[in-house]
Tab-separated table of C-alpha atoms in Angstrom:
chain	number	residue	atom	x	y	z
A	44	MET	CA	2.643	12.919	25.499
A	45	SER	CA	5.254	10.317	24.607
A	46	PHE	CA	5.730	8.966	21.104
A	47	ASN	CA	5.158	5.257	20.532
A	48	ILE	CA	5.847	4.099	16.971
A	49	ASN	CA	3.779	0.944	17.480
A	50	GLU	CA	0.702	2.940	18.465
A	51	VAL	CA	1.293	5.389	15.629
A	52	SER	CA	1.730	2.548	13.126
A	53	ALA	CA	-1.533	0.995	14.298
A	54	GLY	CA	-3.245	4.354	13.863
A	55	MET	CA	-1.766	4.758	10.385
A	56	LEU	CA	-2.969	1.296	9.439
A	57	SER	CA	-6.433	2.123	10.763
A	58	ALA	CA	-6.483	5.340	8.717
A	59	ILE	CA	-5.534	3.436	5.568
A	60	LYS	CA	-8.248	0.883	6.323
A	61	GLY	CA	-10.831	3.644	6.682
A	62	ALA	CA	-9.722	5.313	3.459
A	63	VAL	CA	-9.869	2.182	1.311
A	64	ALA	CA	-13.079	0.842	2.893
A	65	GLU	CA	-14.274	-2.273	1.046
A	66	ASP	CA	-10.914	-2.681	-0.714
A	67	TRP	CA	-9.185	-3.297	2.628
A	68	PRO	CA	-8.717	-7.056	2.098
A	69	GLU	CA	-6.708	-6.381	-1.080
A	70	VAL	CA	-4.699	-3.530	0.474
A	71	LYS	CA	-4.095	-4.908	3.968
A	72	ALA	CA	-0.959	-6.973	3.342
A	73	THR	CA	0.718	-4.224	1.295
A	74	ALA	CA	-0.121	-1.543	3.842
A	75	GLU	CA	1.106	-3.693	6.738
A	76	ARG	CA	4.318	-4.524	4.883
A	77	PHE	CA	4.895	-0.860	4.029
A	78	LEU	CA	4.522	0.219	7.633
A	79	GLN	CA	6.649	-2.619	8.963
A	80	ASN	CA	9.433	-1.968	6.458
A	81	LYS	CA	9.389	1.766	7.127
A	82	LYS	CA	8.823	1.661	10.889
A	83	GLU	CA	12.435	2.370	11.887
A	84	ARG	CA	12.790	5.193	9.383
A	85	LEU	CA	9.477	6.747	10.414
A	86	ALA	CA	10.425	6.429	14.083
A	87	LEU	CA	13.771	8.143	13.423
A	88	LEU	CA	12.063	10.895	11.451
A	89	ALA	CA	9.622	11.461	14.311
A	90	GLU	CA	12.382	11.371	16.925
A	91	LEU	CA	14.468	13.950	15.036
A	92	ARG	CA	11.482	16.271	14.779
A	93	ILE	CA	10.464	15.806	18.429
A	94	LYS	CA	14.023	16.574	19.565
A	95	GLY	CA	14.126	19.668	17.356
A	96	GLU	CA	16.922	18.284	15.217
A	97	LEU	CA	14.703	18.527	12.139
A	98	SER	CA	12.800	21.678	11.195
A	99	GLN	CA	9.047	21.566	10.652
A	100	ALA	CA	9.547	22.380	6.972
A	101	LYS	CA	12.062	19.575	6.497
A	102	PHE	CA	9.824	17.197	8.462
A	103	GLU	CA	6.837	18.034	6.266
A	104	SER	CA	8.983	17.558	3.171
A	105	ARG	CA	10.049	14.105	4.378
A	106	LEU	CA	6.438	13.222	5.205
A	107	GLN	CA	5.477	14.188	1.667
A	108	ASP	CA	8.200	11.847	0.383
A	109	GLU	CA	6.800	9.018	2.511
A	110	LYS	CA	3.285	9.723	1.203
A	111	LEU	CA	4.537	9.476	-2.373
A	112	ILE	CA	6.299	6.184	-1.634
A	113	LEU	CA	3.163	4.683	-0.063
A	114	GLU	CA	1.027	5.951	-2.931
A	115	ALA	CA	3.399	4.340	-5.432
A	116	GLU	CA	3.270	1.044	-3.567
A	117	LEU	CA	-0.531	1.120	-3.451
A	118	ASN	CA	-0.668	2.079	-7.133
A	119	ALA	CA	1.513	-0.922	-7.909
A	120	LEU	CA	-1.053	-3.028	-6.085
A	121	ALA	CA	-3.797	-1.575	-8.287
A	122	VAL	CA	-1.805	-2.464	-11.425
A	123	LEU	CA	-1.290	-5.983	-10.148
A	124	SER	CA	-5.017	-6.334	-9.458
A	125	LYS	CA	-5.821	-5.143	-12.975
A	126	ALA	CA	-3.386	-7.695	-14.428
A	127	ILE	CA	-4.944	-10.462	-12.341
A	128	ALA	CA	-8.409	-9.400	-13.504
A	129	GLN	CA	-7.261	-9.366	-17.136
A	130	ASN	CA	-5.727	-12.829	-16.810
A	131	ALA	CA	-8.904	-14.178	-15.229
A	132	ALA	CA	-11.058	-12.681	-17.978
A	133	ASN	CA	-8.747	-14.042	-20.676
A	134	ALA	CA	-8.804	-17.512	-19.135
A	135	ALA	CA	-12.597	-17.492	-18.799
A	136	LEU	CA	-13.122	-16.342	-22.376
A	137	GLU	CA	-10.598	-18.886	-23.650
A	138	ILE	CA	-12.692	-21.637	-22.057
A	139	LEU	CA	-15.806	-20.185	-23.680
A	140	GLY	CA	-14.027	-20.005	-27.052
A	141	LYS	CA	-12.840	-23.615	-26.819
A	142	ALA	CA	-16.306	-24.793	-25.794
A	143	VAL	CA	-17.898	-23.022	-28.765
A	144	THR	CA	-15.262	-24.460	-31.150
A	145	ALA	CA	-15.857	-27.951	-29.747
A	146	ALA	CA	-19.628	-27.560	-30.134
A	147	ILE	CA	-19.254	-26.444	-33.755
A	148	SER	CA	-16.912	-29.368	-34.508
A	149	ALA	CA	-19.367	-31.824	-32.955
A	150	ALA	CA	-22.236	-30.456	-35.047
A	151	LEU	CA	-20.335	-30.981	-38.306
């Protein structure tokens, strides 16, 4: 079997999609960007292992590093989403607060 980084990347993206399920729309762009940015490095890592120039232990160690990087990028996405949610809630409640203040002022 030959190694094709494009097919592997598509499979990785599909696995991420399956793992995040309904959150896919929020994760898609980050996951695609991660894989695109790392494609050459992942291809080189795979090539070195396939050619026997990298031991299985070293390969697994490097894969673990890549997992941690992806996890950090996805965690950053979660933080960003939380910040966006907080900003939206603050803005909505500010409108409510102003409307209540205006109603009280009008009643006086």
